[in-house]
Amino acid sequence: MLLTCRRGRWCRWCDNIGGGVDHDHQLPRQAMSLTFAEARIDRRGLPRPYDVLLGVEATLRLTMADGQVVYEEQFFPIVELAVALQDWLCDGFAVGSDFSFDSVESDDTGLLWCRACGSGWRIGALEQDFPDLTMYSQAEVKALFSRFIATVDEWLKAEIGGSLSSARP
């Protein structure tokens, strides 16, 4: 996607106030990021798949391309989220089904969501700091969630010698 400066509006890429000159930037739109930090094992050992699914927690962060944090939550079950996203990408995403993450450890529904909206997708969380009205393409959504899934899987391999498949009951 090319970003076009509009007459009379400030351009954050070139610090142009518009000056009556429209111009294009050959810059792709940066994507939102879904990351985690400070991951830890919450339970003593992880002997069963269910323990892996719920026993790894981290600070989850959903951030817009400009660095604004839309949602941040400590003690979030990142493995449970990664497994749910993996299932949705395989089953519901291609047919346009919405995603809503409901953890077995929470009474709240829709902790993290992705909704089809016209020709794109919106991403957010139940308790987000502010709404992100950005419409993301199917490719951007798939890349965002695939990166998160891969990162969680890599963490599991490095820390416990397991994988997301070992977290499935």
CSV table of N, CA and C in Angstrom, one decimal:
chain,number,residue,atom,x,y,z
A,1,MET,N,0.8,-1.2,0.0
A,1,MET,CA,0.0,0.0,0.0
A,1,MET,C,0.9,1.2,0.0
A,2,LEU,N,0.6,2.2,-0.9
A,2,LEU,CA,1.4,3.4,-0.9
A,2,LEU,C,0.6,4.4,-0.1
A,3,LEU,N,1.4,5.2,0.6
A,3,LEU,CA,0.8,6.3,1.4
A,3,LEU,C,1.0,7.6,0.7
A,4,THR,N,-0.1,8.3,0.6
A,4,THR,CA,-0.1,9.6,-0.2
A,4,THR,C,-0.4,10.7,0.8
A,5,CYS,N,0.5,11.7,0.8
A,5,CYS,CA,0.3,12.9,1.6
A,5,CYS,C,-0.8,13.7,0.9
A,6,ARG,N,-1.7,14.2,1.7
A,6,ARG,CA,-2.8,15.0,1.2
A,6,ARG,C,-2.5,16.5,1.4
A,7,ARG,N,-3.0,17.3,0.5
A,7,ARG,CA,-2.8,18.7,0.5
A,7,ARG,C,-3.2,19.3,1.9
A,8,GLY,N,-2.4,20.1,2.5
A,8,GLY,CA,-2.7,20.7,3.8
A,8,GLY,C,-2.6,19.8,5.0
A,9,ARG,N,-2.2,18.6,4.9
A,9,ARG,CA,-2.1,17.7,6.0
A,9,ARG,C,-0.6,17.4,6.3
A,10,TRP,N,-0.2,17.2,7.5
A,10,TRP,CA,1.1,16.9,7.9
A,10,TRP,C,1.5,15.5,7.5
A,11,CYS,N,2.7,15.4,7.0
A,11,CYS,CA,3.2,14.0,6.6
A,11,CYS,C,4.3,13.6,7.6
A,12,ARG,N,4.1,12.6,8.3
A,12,ARG,CA,5.0,12.1,9.3
A,12,ARG,C,6.3,11.5,8.8
A,13,TRP,N,6.2,11.1,7.5
A,13,TRP,CA,7.4,10.5,6.9
A,13,TRP,C,8.4,11.5,6.4
A,14,CYS,N,8.0,12.7,6.0
A,14,CYS,CA,8.9,13.6,5.5
A,14,CYS,C,8.8,15.0,6.2
A,15,ASP,N,8.0,15.1,7.2
A,15,ASP,CA,7.8,16.3,8.0
A,15,ASP,C,7.3,17.5,7.1
A,16,ASN,N,6.6,17.2,6.1
A,16,ASN,CA,6.0,18.2,5.1
A,16,ASN,C,4.7,18.6,5.7
A,17,ILE,N,4.4,19.8,5.8
A,17,ILE,CA,3.1,20.3,6.2
A,17,ILE,C,2.1,20.3,5.1
A,18,GLY,N,2.4,19.8,4.0
A,18,GLY,CA,1.5,19.7,2.8
A,18,GLY,C,2.0,20.7,1.8
A,19,GLY,N,2.0,21.9,2.1
A,19,GLY,CA,2.6,23.0,1.2
A,19,GLY,C,1.9,23.0,-0.1
A,20,GLY,N,0.8,22.4,-0.3
A,20,GLY,CA,0.1,22.4,-1.6
A,20,GLY,C,0.7,21.4,-2.5
A,21,VAL,N,1.6,20.5,-2.1
A,21,VAL,CA,2.2,19.5,-3.0
A,21,VAL,C,1.8,18.1,-2.5
A,22,ASP,N,1.0,17.4,-3.4
A,22,ASP,CA,0.7,16.0,-3.1
A,22,ASP,C,1.9,15.2,-3.5
A,23,HIS,N,2.3,14.2,-2.7
A,23,HIS,CA,3.4,13.3,-3.1
A,23,HIS,C,3.2,11.9,-2.5
A,24,ASP,N,3.8,10.9,-3.1
A,24,ASP,CA,3.7,9.5,-2.7
A,24,ASP,C,4.9,9.1,-2.0
A,25,HIS,N,4.8,8.1,-1.2
A,25,HIS,CA,6.0,7.5,-0.5
A,25,HIS,C,5.9,6.0,-0.9
A,26,GLN,N,7.0,5.5,-1.3
A,26,GLN,CA,7.1,4.1,-1.7
A,26,GLN,C,7.4,3.3,-0.4
A,27,LEU,N,6.6,3.5,0.6
A,27,LEU,CA,6.7,2.9,1.9
A,27,LEU,C,5.5,1.9,2.2
A,28,PRO,N,5.8,0.7,2.5
A,28,PRO,CA,4.7,-0.2,2.8
A,28,PRO,C,4.2,0.2,4.2
A,29,ARG,N,2.9,0.0,4.5
A,29,ARG,CA,2.3,0.3,5.8
A,29,ARG,C,2.9,-0.7,6.8
A,30,GLN,N,3.4,-0.2,7.9
A,30,GLN,CA,3.9,-1.2,8.9
A,30,GLN,C,2.8,-1.8,9.6
A,31,ALA,N,3.0,-3.0,10.0
A,31,ALA,CA,1.9,-3.8,10.6
A,31,ALA,C,1.8,-3.6,12.1
A,32,MET,N,0.7,-4.0,12.6
A,32,MET,CA,0.5,-4.1,14.1
A,32,MET,C,1.4,-5.2,14.6
A,33,SER,N,1.7,-5.2,15.9
A,33,SER,CA,2.5,-6.3,16.4
A,33,SER,C,1.8,-6.9,17.6
A,34,LEU,N,1.9,-8.2,17.8
A,34,LEU,CA,1.4,-8.9,18.9
A,34,LEU,C,2.6,-9.6,19.5
A,35,THR,N,3.0,-9.2,20.7
A,35,THR,CA,4.2,-9.7,21.3
A,35,THR,C,4.0,-10.1,22.8
A,36,PHE,N,5.0,-10.8,23.3
A,36,PHE,CA,4.9,-11.1,24.7
A,36,PHE,C,6.3,-10.9,25.3
A,37,ALA,N,6.3,-10.6,26.6
A,37,ALA,CA,7.6,-10.4,27.4
A,37,ALA,C,7.4,-11.1,28.7
A,38,GLU,N,8.6,-11.3,29.4
A,38,GLU,CA,8.6,-11.8,30.7
A,38,GLU,C,7.8,-13.1,30.9
A,39,ALA,N,8.0,-14.0,29.9
A,39,ALA,CA,7.3,-15.3,30.0
A,39,ALA,C,7.8,-16.1,31.1
A,40,ARG,N,6.9,-16.8,31.8
A,40,ARG,CA,7.3,-17.7,32.9
A,40,ARG,C,6.3,-18.8,33.0
A,41,ILE,N,6.9,-19.9,33.7
A,41,ILE,CA,6.1,-21.1,34.0
A,41,ILE,C,5.4,-20.8,35.3
A,42,ASP,N,4.1,-20.8,35.3
A,42,ASP,CA,3.3,-20.5,36.5
A,42,ASP,C,3.0,-21.7,37.4
A,43,ARG,N,3.2,-22.9,36.9
A,43,ARG,CA,2.9,-24.1,37.7
A,43,ARG,C,4.2,-24.9,38.0
A,44,ARG,N,4.1,-25.7,39.0
A,44,ARG,CA,5.3,-26.5,39.3
A,44,ARG,C,5.3,-27.6,38.3
A,45,GLY,N,6.3,-27.5,37.4
A,45,GLY,CA,6.4,-28.5,36.4
A,45,GLY,C,5.3,-28.5,35.4
A,46,LEU,N,5.4,-29.1,34.3
A,46,LEU,CA,4.4,-29.1,33.3
A,46,LEU,C,4.2,-30.6,32.8
A,47,PRO,N,3.7,-31.5,33.7
A,47,PRO,CA,3.7,-32.9,33.3
A,47,PRO,C,2.6,-33.2,32.3
A,48,ARG,N,1.5,-32.5,32.2
A,48,ARG,CA,0.5,-32.8,31.3
A,48,ARG,C,0.3,-31.7,30.2
A,49,PRO,N,-0.3,-32.0,29.1
A,49,PRO,CA,-0.5,-31.0,28.1
A,49,PRO,C,-1.3,-29.8,28.6
A,50,TYR,N,-2.3,-30.1,29.4
A,50,TYR,CA,-3.2,-29.1,30.0
A,50,TYR,C,-2.3,-28.1,30.8
A,51,ASP,N,-1.3,-28.6,31.5
A,51,ASP,CA,-0.4,-27.7,32.3
A,51,ASP,C,0.4,-26.8,31.4
A,52,VAL,N,0.8,-27.3,30.2
A,52,VAL,CA,1.5,-26.4,29.3
A,52,VAL,C,0.6,-25.4,28.7
A,53,LEU,N,-0.6,-25.8,28.4
A,53,LEU,CA,-1.6,-24.9,27.8
A,53,LEU,C,-1.9,-23.7,28.7
A,54,LEU,N,-2.0,-23.9,30.0
A,54,LEU,CA,-2.4,-22.9,31.0
A,54,LEU,C,-1.2,-22.4,31.9
A,55,GLY,N,-0.2,-23.2,31.9
A,55,GLY,CA,0.9,-22.9,32.9
A,55,GLY,C,2.0,-21.9,32.4
A,56,VAL,N,1.9,-21.4,31.2
A,56,VAL,CA,2.9,-20.5,30.7
A,56,VAL,C,2.2,-19.1,30.6
A,57,GLU,N,2.7,-18.2,31.3
A,57,GLU,CA,2.1,-16.8,31.3
A,57,GLU,C,3.1,-15.8,30.9
A,58,ALA,N,2.7,-14.7,30.4
A,58,ALA,CA,3.6,-13.6,30.0
A,58,ALA,C,2.8,-12.3,29.9
A,59,THR,N,3.5,-11.2,29.8
A,59,THR,CA,2.8,-9.9,29.5
A,59,THR,C,2.6,-9.9,28.0
A,60,LEU,N,1.3,-9.8,27.7
A,60,LEU,CA,0.9,-9.7,26.2
A,60,LEU,C,0.8,-8.3,25.9
A,61,ARG,N,1.2,-7.9,24.7
A,61,ARG,CA,1.1,-6.6,24.2
A,61,ARG,C,0.7,-6.5,22.7
A,62,LEU,N,-0.4,-5.8,22.5
A,62,LEU,CA,-0.9,-5.5,21.1
A,62,LEU,C,-0.5,-4.1,20.8
A,63,THR,N,0.3,-3.8,19.8
A,63,THR,CA,0.8,-2.5,19.5
A,63,THR,C,0.6,-2.1,18.1
A,64,MET,N,0.2,-0.8,17.9
A,64,MET,CA,0.0,-0.3,16.6
A,64,MET,C,1.3,-0.1,15.9
A,65,ALA,N,1.3,0.1,14.6
A,65,ALA,CA,2.6,0.3,13.9
A,65,ALA,C,3.3,1.6,14.4
A,66,ASP,N,2.6,2.6,14.9
A,66,ASP,CA,3.3,3.8,15.3
A,66,ASP,C,3.8,3.7,16.8
A,67,GLY,N,3.6,2.5,17.4
A,67,GLY,CA,4.2,2.2,18.7
A,67,GLY,C,3.2,2.4,19.8
A,68,GLN,N,2.0,2.9,19.5
A,68,GLN,CA,1.0,3.0,20.6
A,68,GLN,C,0.5,1.6,21.0
A,69,VAL,N,0.5,1.4,22.3
A,69,VAL,CA,0.0,0.2,22.9
A,69,VAL,C,-1.5,0.2,22.9
A,70,VAL,N,-2.2,-0.7,22.2
A,70,VAL,CA,-3.6,-0.8,22.2
A,70,VAL,C,-4.1,-1.6,23.4
A,71,TYR,N,-3.3,-2.7,23.8
A,71,TYR,CA,-3.7,-3.5,24.9
A,71,TYR,C,-2.5,-4.2,25.5
A,72,GLU,N,-2.5,-4.2,26.8
A,72,GLU,CA,-1.3,-4.9,27.5
A,72,GLU,C,-1.9,-5.6,28.7
A,73,GLU,N,-1.5,-6.8,28.9
A,73,GLU,CA,-2.1,-7.6,30.0
A,73,GLU,C,-1.0,-8.5,30.6
A,74,GLN,N,-0.8,-8.4,31.9
A,74,GLN,CA,0.2,-9.3,32.5
A,74,GLN,C,-0.5,-10.7,32.8
A,75,PHE,N,0.3,-11.7,33.0
A,75,PHE,CA,-0.1,-13.0,33.4
A,75,PHE,C,-1.1,-13.6,32.4
A,76,PHE,N,-0.9,-13.3,31.1
A,76,PHE,CA,-1.7,-13.8,30.0
A,76,PHE,C,-1.3,-15.2,29.6
A,77,PRO,N,-2.3,-16.1,29.4
A,77,PRO,CA,-1.9,-17.5,29.0
A,77,PRO,C,-1.5,-17.5,27.5
A,78,ILE,N,-0.3,-17.3,27.2
A,78,ILE,CA,0.1,-17.1,25.8
A,78,ILE,C,0.1,-18.4,25.0
A,79,VAL,N,0.3,-19.6,25.6
A,79,VAL,CA,0.2,-20.8,24.9
A,79,VAL,C,-1.2,-21.1,24.6
A,80,GLU,N,-2.1,-20.9,25.5
A,80,GLU,CA,-3.6,-21.1,25.2
A,80,GLU,C,-4.0,-20.2,24.0
A,81,LEU,N,-3.5,-18.9,24.0
A,81,LEU,CA,-3.8,-18.0,22.9
A,81,LEU,C,-3.2,-18.5,21.6
A,82,ALA,N,-2.0,-18.9,21.6
A,82,ALA,CA,-1.3,-19.4,20.4
A,82,ALA,C,-2.0,-20.6,19.8
A,83,VAL,N,-2.5,-21.6,20.6
A,83,VAL,CA,-3.2,-22.7,20.2
A,83,VAL,C,-4.5,-22.3,19.6
A,84,ALA,N,-5.2,-21.4,20.2
A,84,ALA,CA,-6.5,-20.9,19.7
A,84,ALA,C,-6.3,-20.2,18.4
A,85,LEU,N,-5.3,-19.4,18.2
A,85,LEU,CA,-5.0,-18.7,17.0
A,85,LEU,C,-4.6,-19.7,15.9
A,86,GLN,N,-3.9,-20.7,16.2
A,86,GLN,CA,-3.5,-21.7,15.3
A,86,GLN,C,-4.7,-22.4,14.7
A,87,ASP,N,-5.6,-22.8,15.6
A,87,ASP,CA,-6.8,-23.5,15.2
A,87,ASP,C,-7.7,-22.6,14.3
A,88,TRP,N,-7.8,-21.3,14.7
A,88,TRP,CA,-8.6,-20.4,13.9
A,88,TRP,C,-8.0,-20.1,12.5
A,89,LEU,N,-6.7,-20.0,12.4
A,89,LEU,CA,-6.0,-19.8,11.1
A,89,LEU,C,-6.3,-21.0,10.2
A,90,CYS,N,-6.3,-22.2,10.8
A,90,CYS,CA,-6.5,-23.4,10.0
A,90,CYS,C,-8.0,-23.6,9.6
A,91,ASP,N,-8.9,-23.2,10.5
A,91,ASP,CA,-10.3,-23.5,10.3
A,91,ASP,C,-11.2,-22.4,9.9
A,92,GLY,N,-11.1,-21.3,10.7
A,92,GLY,CA,-12.1,-20.2,10.5
A,92,GLY,C,-11.7,-19.0,9.7
A,93,PHE,N,-10.4,-18.7,9.7
A,93,PHE,CA,-9.9,-17.5,9.0
A,93,PHE,C,-10.2,-17.5,7.5
A,94,ALA,N,-9.9,-18.6,6.8
A,94,ALA,CA,-10.1,-18.7,5.4
A,94,ALA,C,-11.6,-18.5,4.9
A,95,VAL,N,-12.5,-18.9,5.8
A,95,VAL,CA,-13.9,-18.7,5.5
A,95,VAL,C,-14.5,-17.4,6.0
A,96,GLY,N,-13.7,-16.6,6.6
A,96,GLY,CA,-14.1,-15.3,7.1
A,96,GLY,C,-14.8,-15.3,8.5
A,97,SER,N,-14.6,-16.3,9.3
A,97,SER,CA,-15.1,-16.4,10.6
A,97,SER,C,-14.4,-15.4,11.5
A,98,ASP,N,-15.1,-14.8,12.4
A,98,ASP,CA,-14.4,-13.9,13.4
A,98,ASP,C,-13.7,-14.8,14.4
A,99,PHE,N,-12.6,-14.2,15.1
A,99,PHE,CA,-11.9,-14.8,16.1
A,99,PHE,C,-12.2,-14.1,17.4
A,100,SER,N,-12.4,-14.9,18.5
A,100,SER,CA,-12.6,-14.4,19.8
A,100,SER,C,-12.0,-15.3,20.8
A,101,PHE,N,-11.0,-14.8,21.5
A,101,PHE,CA,-10.2,-15.6,22.5
A,101,PHE,C,-10.9,-15.6,23.8
A,102,ASP,N,-11.3,-16.8,24.3
A,102,ASP,CA,-11.9,-17.0,25.6
A,102,ASP,C,-11.1,-18.0,26.4
A,103,SER,N,-10.4,-17.5,27.4
A,103,SER,CA,-9.5,-18.4,28.2
A,103,SER,C,-10.4,-19.1,29.2
A,104,VAL,N,-10.0,-20.4,29.5
A,104,VAL,CA,-10.7,-21.2,30.5
A,104,VAL,C,-10.4,-20.6,31.9
A,105,GLU,N,-9.4,-19.7,32.0
A,105,GLU,CA,-9.1,-19.1,33.3
A,105,GLU,C,-9.7,-17.7,33.5
A,106,SER,N,-10.6,-17.3,32.6
A,106,SER,CA,-11.3,-16.0,32.7
A,106,SER,C,-12.8,-16.2,32.5
A,107,ASP,N,-13.5,-15.4,33.3
A,107,ASP,CA,-15.0,-15.3,33.1
A,107,ASP,C,-15.3,-14.4,31.9
A,108,ASP,N,-14.4,-13.5,31.5
A,108,ASP,CA,-14.7,-12.6,30.4
A,108,ASP,C,-14.5,-13.3,29.0
A,109,THR,N,-15.3,-12.9,28.1
A,109,THR,CA,-15.2,-13.4,26.7
A,109,THR,C,-14.6,-12.4,25.8
A,110,GLY,N,-13.9,-12.8,24.7
A,110,GLY,CA,-13.4,-11.8,23.8
A,110,GLY,C,-12.2,-11.1,24.3
A,111,LEU,N,-11.3,-11.8,25.1
A,111,LEU,CA,-10.1,-11.1,25.6
A,111,LEU,C,-9.3,-10.5,24.5
A,112,LEU,N,-9.2,-11.2,23.4
A,112,LEU,CA,-8.5,-10.7,22.2
A,112,LEU,C,-9.4,-11.1,21.0
A,113,TRP,N,-9.6,-10.2,20.0
A,113,TRP,CA,-10.5,-10.6,18.9
A,113,TRP,C,-10.0,-10.1,17.6
A,114,CYS,N,-10.5,-10.7,16.5
A,114,CYS,CA,-10.2,-10.3,15.2
A,114,CYS,C,-11.6,-10.4,14.4
A,115,ARG,N,-12.1,-9.3,13.8
A,115,ARG,CA,-13.4,-9.4,13.2
A,115,ARG,C,-13.3,-9.0,11.8
A,116,ALA,N,-14.0,-9.7,10.9
A,116,ALA,CA,-14.1,-9.4,9.5
A,116,ALA,C,-15.0,-8.1,9.5
A,117,CYS,N,-14.5,-7.2,8.7
A,117,CYS,CA,-15.2,-5.9,8.6
A,117,CYS,C,-15.1,-5.4,7.1
A,118,GLY,N,-16.1,-5.6,6.3
A,118,GLY,CA,-16.1,-5.3,4.9
A,118,GLY,C,-15.0,-6.1,4.2
A,119,SER,N,-14.1,-5.4,3.6
A,119,SER,CA,-13.0,-6.1,2.8
A,119,SER,C,-11.8,-6.3,3.7
A,120,GLY,N,-11.8,-6.0,4.9
A,120,GLY,CA,-10.6,-6.2,5.8
A,120,GLY,C,-11.0,-6.8,7.1
A,121,TRP,N,-10.0,-6.6,8.1
A,121,TRP,CA,-10.2,-7.1,9.4
A,121,TRP,C,-9.8,-6.1,10.4
A,122,ARG,N,-10.5,-6.1,11.6
A,122,ARG,CA,-10.1,-5.2,12.7
A,122,ARG,C,-9.7,-6.1,13.8
A,123,ILE,N,-8.7,-5.6,14.6
A,123,ILE,CA,-8.1,-6.4,15.7
A,123,ILE,C,-8.2,-5.6,16.9
A,124,GLY,N,-8.5,-6.2,18.0
A,124,GLY,CA,-8.6,-5.5,19.3
A,124,GLY,C,-8.7,-6.4,20.5
A,125,ALA,N,-9.1,-5.8,21.6
A,125,ALA,CA,-9.2,-6.6,22.8
A,125,ALA,C,-10.3,-6.1,23.7
A,126,LEU,N,-10.8,-6.9,24.6
A,126,LEU,CA,-11.9,-6.5,25.4
A,126,LEU,C,-11.6,-5.3,26.2
A,127,GLU,N,-10.5,-5.2,26.8
A,127,GLU,CA,-10.1,-4.0,27.7
A,127,GLU,C,-9.0,-3.2,27.0
A,128,GLN,N,-9.1,-2.9,25.8
A,128,GLN,CA,-8.1,-2.1,25.1
A,128,GLN,C,-8.1,-0.7,25.6
A,129,ASP,N,-7.0,0.0,25.5
A,129,ASP,CA,-6.8,1.4,25.9
A,129,ASP,C,-7.6,2.3,25.0
A,130,PHE,N,-7.7,2.1,23.8
A,130,PHE,CA,-8.4,2.9,22.8
A,130,PHE,C,-8.6,2.0,21.6
A,131,PRO,N,-9.6,2.4,20.8
A,131,PRO,CA,-9.9,1.6,19.6
A,131,PRO,C,-8.9,1.8,18.5
A,132,ASP,N,-8.5,0.8,17.8
A,132,ASP,CA,-7.7,0.9,16.6
A,132,ASP,C,-8.7,0.6,15.4
A,133,LEU,N,-8.9,1.7,14.7
A,133,LEU,CA,-9.9,1.6,13.6
A,133,LEU,C,-9.3,1.2,12.3
A,134,THR,N,-8.0,0.8,12.3
A,134,THR,CA,-7.3,0.4,11.1
A,134,THR,C,-7.9,-0.9,10.6
A,135,MET,N,-8.0,-1.0,9.3
A,135,MET,CA,-8.5,-2.2,8.6
A,135,MET,C,-7.2,-2.9,8.1
A,136,TYR,N,-7.1,-4.1,8.4
A,136,TYR,CA,-6.0,-4.9,8.0
A,136,TYR,C,-6.4,-5.9,6.9
A,137,SER,N,-5.4,-6.2,6.0
A,137,SER,CA,-5.7,-7.1,5.0
A,137,SER,C,-5.6,-8.6,5.5
A,138,GLN,N,-6.1,-9.5,4.7
A,138,GLN,CA,-6.0,-10.9,5.1
A,138,GLN,C,-4.6,-11.3,5.3
A,139,ALA,N,-3.7,-10.9,4.4
A,139,ALA,CA,-2.3,-11.2,4.5
A,139,ALA,C,-1.6,-10.6,5.8
A,140,GLU,N,-2.0,-9.4,6.1
A,140,GLU,CA,-1.4,-8.8,7.3
A,140,GLU,C,-1.9,-9.5,8.6
A,141,VAL,N,-3.2,-9.9,8.7
A,141,VAL,CA,-3.7,-10.6,9.8
A,141,VAL,C,-3.0,-12.0,10.0
A,142,LYS,N,-2.9,-12.7,8.8
A,142,LYS,CA,-2.2,-14.0,8.9
A,142,LYS,C,-0.8,-13.9,9.3
A,143,ALA,N,-0.1,-12.9,8.8
A,143,ALA,CA,1.3,-12.7,9.2
A,143,ALA,C,1.5,-12.3,10.7
A,144,LEU,N,0.6,-11.4,11.2
A,144,LEU,CA,0.7,-11.0,12.6
A,144,LEU,C,0.5,-12.2,13.5
A,145,PHE,N,-0.5,-13.0,13.3
A,145,PHE,CA,-0.8,-14.1,14.2
A,145,PHE,C,0.2,-15.3,13.9
A,146,SER,N,0.6,-15.5,12.7
A,146,SER,CA,1.6,-16.6,12.4
A,146,SER,C,2.9,-16.2,13.1
A,147,ARG,N,3.3,-15.0,13.1
A,147,ARG,CA,4.6,-14.6,13.9
A,147,ARG,C,4.4,-14.9,15.4
A,148,PHE,N,3.3,-14.5,15.9
A,148,PHE,CA,3.1,-14.7,17.3
A,148,PHE,C,3.1,-16.2,17.7
A,149,ILE,N,2.4,-17.0,16.9
A,149,ILE,CA,2.4,-18.5,17.1
A,149,ILE,C,3.8,-19.0,17.0
A,150,ALA,N,4.6,-18.6,16.0
A,150,ALA,CA,6.0,-19.1,15.9
A,150,ALA,C,6.9,-18.7,17.0
A,151,THR,N,6.7,-17.5,17.5
A,151,THR,CA,7.5,-17.0,18.6
A,151,THR,C,7.2,-17.8,19.9
A,152,VAL,N,5.9,-18.1,20.2
A,152,VAL,CA,5.5,-18.9,21.3
A,152,VAL,C,6.1,-20.3,21.2
A,153,ASP,N,6.0,-20.9,20.0
A,153,ASP,CA,6.5,-22.2,19.8
A,153,ASP,C,8.0,-22.2,20.0
A,154,GLU,N,8.7,-21.2,19.6
A,154,GLU,CA,10.2,-21.2,19.8
A,154,GLU,C,10.5,-21.0,21.3
A,155,TRP,N,9.7,-20.3,22.0
A,155,TRP,CA,10.0,-20.1,23.4
A,155,TRP,C,9.8,-21.4,24.1
A,156,LEU,N,8.7,-22.2,23.8
A,156,LEU,CA,8.5,-23.5,24.4
A,156,LEU,C,9.6,-24.4,24.1
A,157,LYS,N,10.1,-24.4,22.9
A,157,LYS,CA,11.2,-25.3,22.5
A,157,LYS,C,12.5,-25.0,23.4
A,158,ALA,N,12.8,-23.7,23.5
A,158,ALA,CA,14.0,-23.2,24.2
A,158,ALA,C,13.9,-23.5,25.7
A,159,GLU,N,12.7,-23.2,26.3
A,159,GLU,CA,12.6,-23.2,27.7
A,159,GLU,C,12.2,-24.6,28.3
A,160,ILE,N,11.3,-25.3,27.6
A,160,ILE,CA,10.9,-26.6,28.2
A,160,ILE,C,11.1,-27.8,27.3
A,161,GLY,N,11.6,-27.6,26.1
A,161,GLY,CA,11.9,-28.6,25.2
A,161,GLY,C,10.6,-29.2,24.5
A,162,GLY,N,9.5,-28.4,24.6
A,162,GLY,CA,8.2,-28.8,24.1
A,162,GLY,C,7.9,-28.0,22.9
A,163,SER,N,6.6,-28.1,22.5
A,163,SER,CA,6.1,-27.3,21.4
A,163,SER,C,4.6,-27.0,21.6
A,164,LEU,N,4.0,-26.3,20.7
A,164,LEU,CA,2.5,-26.1,20.8
A,164,LEU,C,1.8,-27.4,20.7
A,165,SER,N,2.3,-28.3,19.9
A,165,SER,CA,1.6,-29.6,19.7
A,165,SER,C,1.6,-30.4,21.1
A,166,SER,N,2.6,-30.1,21.9
A,166,SER,CA,2.7,-30.8,23.2
A,166,SER,C,1.7,-30.2,24.2
A,167,ALA,N,1.1,-29.1,23.8
A,167,ALA,CA,0.2,-28.4,24.7
A,167,ALA,C,-1.3,-28.8,24.4
A,168,ARG,N,-1.4,-29.6,23.4
A,168,ARG,CA,-2.8,-30.0,23.0
A,168,ARG,C,-3.2,-31.3,23.8
A,169,PRO,N,-4.4,-31.3,24.4
A,169,PRO,CA,-4.8,-32.4,25.2
A,169,PRO,C,-5.0,-33.7,24.4
